[in-house]
Amino acid sequence: DQQVKQNSPSLSVQEGRISILNCDYTNSMFDYFLWYKKYPAEGPTFLISISSIKDKNEDGRFTVFLNKSAKHLSLHIVPSQPGDSAVYFCAASARNAGNNRKLIWGLGTSLAVNP
Amino acid sequence: NAGVMQNPRHLVRRRGQEARLRCSPMKGHSHVYWYRQLPEEGLKFMVYLQKENIIDESGMPKERFSAEFPKEGPSILRIQQVVRGDSAAYFCASSPPLSYSGHTIYFGEGSWLTVV
């Protein structure tokens, strides 16, 4: 049961345009969401996060939007640059019965930004 | 370098041998996580540890795999009697003690295991 879904395995965008990466989740207990970027042969790098008490968080060219009623979040990159070409992972977190947190990951979306 | 340190970066083992992967968390981090990425697949959670304590091992295969995070020294992921299907990238991540503000974890560069 995939609680965090990234339905687009890949996305291709022209340099300078907006990249929109989508993520859907099923567990209403998730209260913290993160995006990571991963280049080949490297570890994932934390990009941006958002708490469920917010609907938007912005950091430079990166903005994450959260729609709790739709259980949907998206990462916007504008303007897109060739160096943004990477796999982007969406992750969600909730406290469990033991008061611990566990990240649940999507399968990733491979973004290609074309010059 | 204050980041999460993993070694070795690349490891080649013959079938039946043991593989040991080490992870030193970021300074000040007391929680360690191990993930595996098989070729053409996403990140799969394996185990979550605090020092001397396994918090969640729900992603660990039932046999041949074990993990520890001793009071002193790095966390170790140990794979006994490796098989070709164990060939993957193994990522370690660490985080500070839990807080209500969220749960960001920071990854190392990964250890690539090849079983021949």
mmCIF file of C-alpha atoms in Angstrom, chain A residues 2 31-32 34 36 38 40-46 49 51 89 93 95-96 99-108, chain B residues 9 31 33 35 37 41-45 48 55-56 58 91 98-110 112:
data_model
loop_
_atom_site.group_PDB
_atom_site.id
_atom_site.type_symbol
_atom_site.label_atom_id
_atom_site.label_comp_id
_atom_site.label_asym_id
_atom_site.label_seq_id
_atom_site.Cartn_x
_atom_site.Cartn_y
_atom_site.Cartn_z
ATOM 1 C CA GLN A 2 1.742 3.123 -1.273
ATOM 2 C CA ASP A 31 1.733 16.321 9.493
ATOM 3 C CA TYR A 32 5.114 17.051 7.940
ATOM 4 C CA LEU A 34 9.601 17.003 2.715
ATOM 5 C CA TYR A 36 14.583 15.673 -1.462
ATOM 6 C CA LYS A 38 18.961 13.072 -5.697
ATOM 7 C CA PRO A 40 23.011 9.746 -9.672
ATOM 8 C CA ALA A 41 25.605 8.089 -7.445
ATOM 9 C CA GLU A 42 24.931 10.554 -4.607
ATOM 10 C CA GLY A 43 22.790 10.545 -1.489
ATOM 11 C CA PRO A 44 19.476 12.417 -1.400
ATOM 12 C CA THR A 45 19.753 16.071 -0.424
ATOM 13 C CA PHE A 46 17.092 17.806 1.634
ATOM 14 C CA SER A 49 9.722 20.994 3.839
ATOM 15 C CA SER A 51 4.300 21.546 8.140
ATOM 16 C CA PHE A 89 11.499 12.367 -3.787
ATOM 17 C CA SER A 93 5.948 11.957 8.315
ATOM 18 C CA ARG A 95 4.057 10.335 14.826
ATOM 19 C CA ASN A 96 3.301 6.712 15.551
ATOM 20 C CA ASN A 99 5.770 8.680 19.726
ATOM 21 C CA ASN A 100 8.413 8.111 17.081
ATOM 22 C CA ARG A 101 8.396 9.466 13.564
ATOM 23 C CA LYS A 102 8.934 7.577 10.370
ATOM 24 C CA LEU A 103 9.321 8.980 6.890
ATOM 25 C CA ILE A 104 7.236 7.394 4.161
ATOM 26 C CA TRP A 105 8.694 7.935 0.706
ATOM 27 C CA GLY A 106 7.335 8.236 -2.785
ATOM 28 C CA LEU A 107 9.085 6.452 -5.640
ATOM 29 C CA GLY A 108 10.473 9.649 -7.105
ATOM 30 C CA ARG B 9 31.713 4.064 -0.823
ATOM 31 C CA HIS B 31 19.237 8.928 15.322
ATOM 32 C CA TYR B 33 18.399 5.393 9.508
ATOM 33 C CA TYR B 35 17.766 2.845 3.408
ATOM 34 C CA GLN B 37 17.887 1.565 -3.254
ATOM 35 C CA GLU B 41 13.664 1.392 -7.689
ATOM 36 C CA GLY B 42 12.963 4.053 -5.076
ATOM 37 C CA LEU B 43 14.295 4.373 -1.551
ATOM 38 C CA LYS B 44 13.260 1.568 0.765
ATOM 39 C CA PHE B 45 13.364 2.092 4.524
ATOM 40 C CA TYR B 48 15.833 3.223 12.432
ATOM 41 C CA ILE B 55 13.483 1.826 17.193
ATOM 42 C CA ASP B 56 11.984 0.372 14.023
ATOM 43 C CA SER B 58 10.166 -3.144 9.965
ATOM 44 C CA PHE B 91 22.100 5.036 2.251
ATOM 45 C CA LEU B 98 12.800 14.266 17.651
ATOM 46 C CA SER B 99 10.910 17.508 17.983
ATOM 47 C CA TYR B 100 7.452 18.727 17.284
ATOM 48 C CA SER B 101 8.807 20.983 14.570
ATOM 49 C CA GLY B 102 9.284 18.215 12.086
ATOM 50 C CA HIS B 103 11.492 15.419 11.003
ATOM 51 C CA THR B 104 14.231 16.291 8.566
ATOM 52 C CA ILE B 105 16.883 13.658 8.039
ATOM 53 C CA TYR B 106 20.217 14.148 6.328
ATOM 54 C CA PHE B 107 21.756 11.548 4.075
ATOM 55 C CA GLY B 108 25.264 10.352 3.481
ATOM 56 C CA GLU B 109 26.692 9.760 0.030
ATOM 57 C CA GLY B 110 25.813 6.089 0.072
ATOM 58 C CA TRP B 112 27.392 0.787 -3.290
#
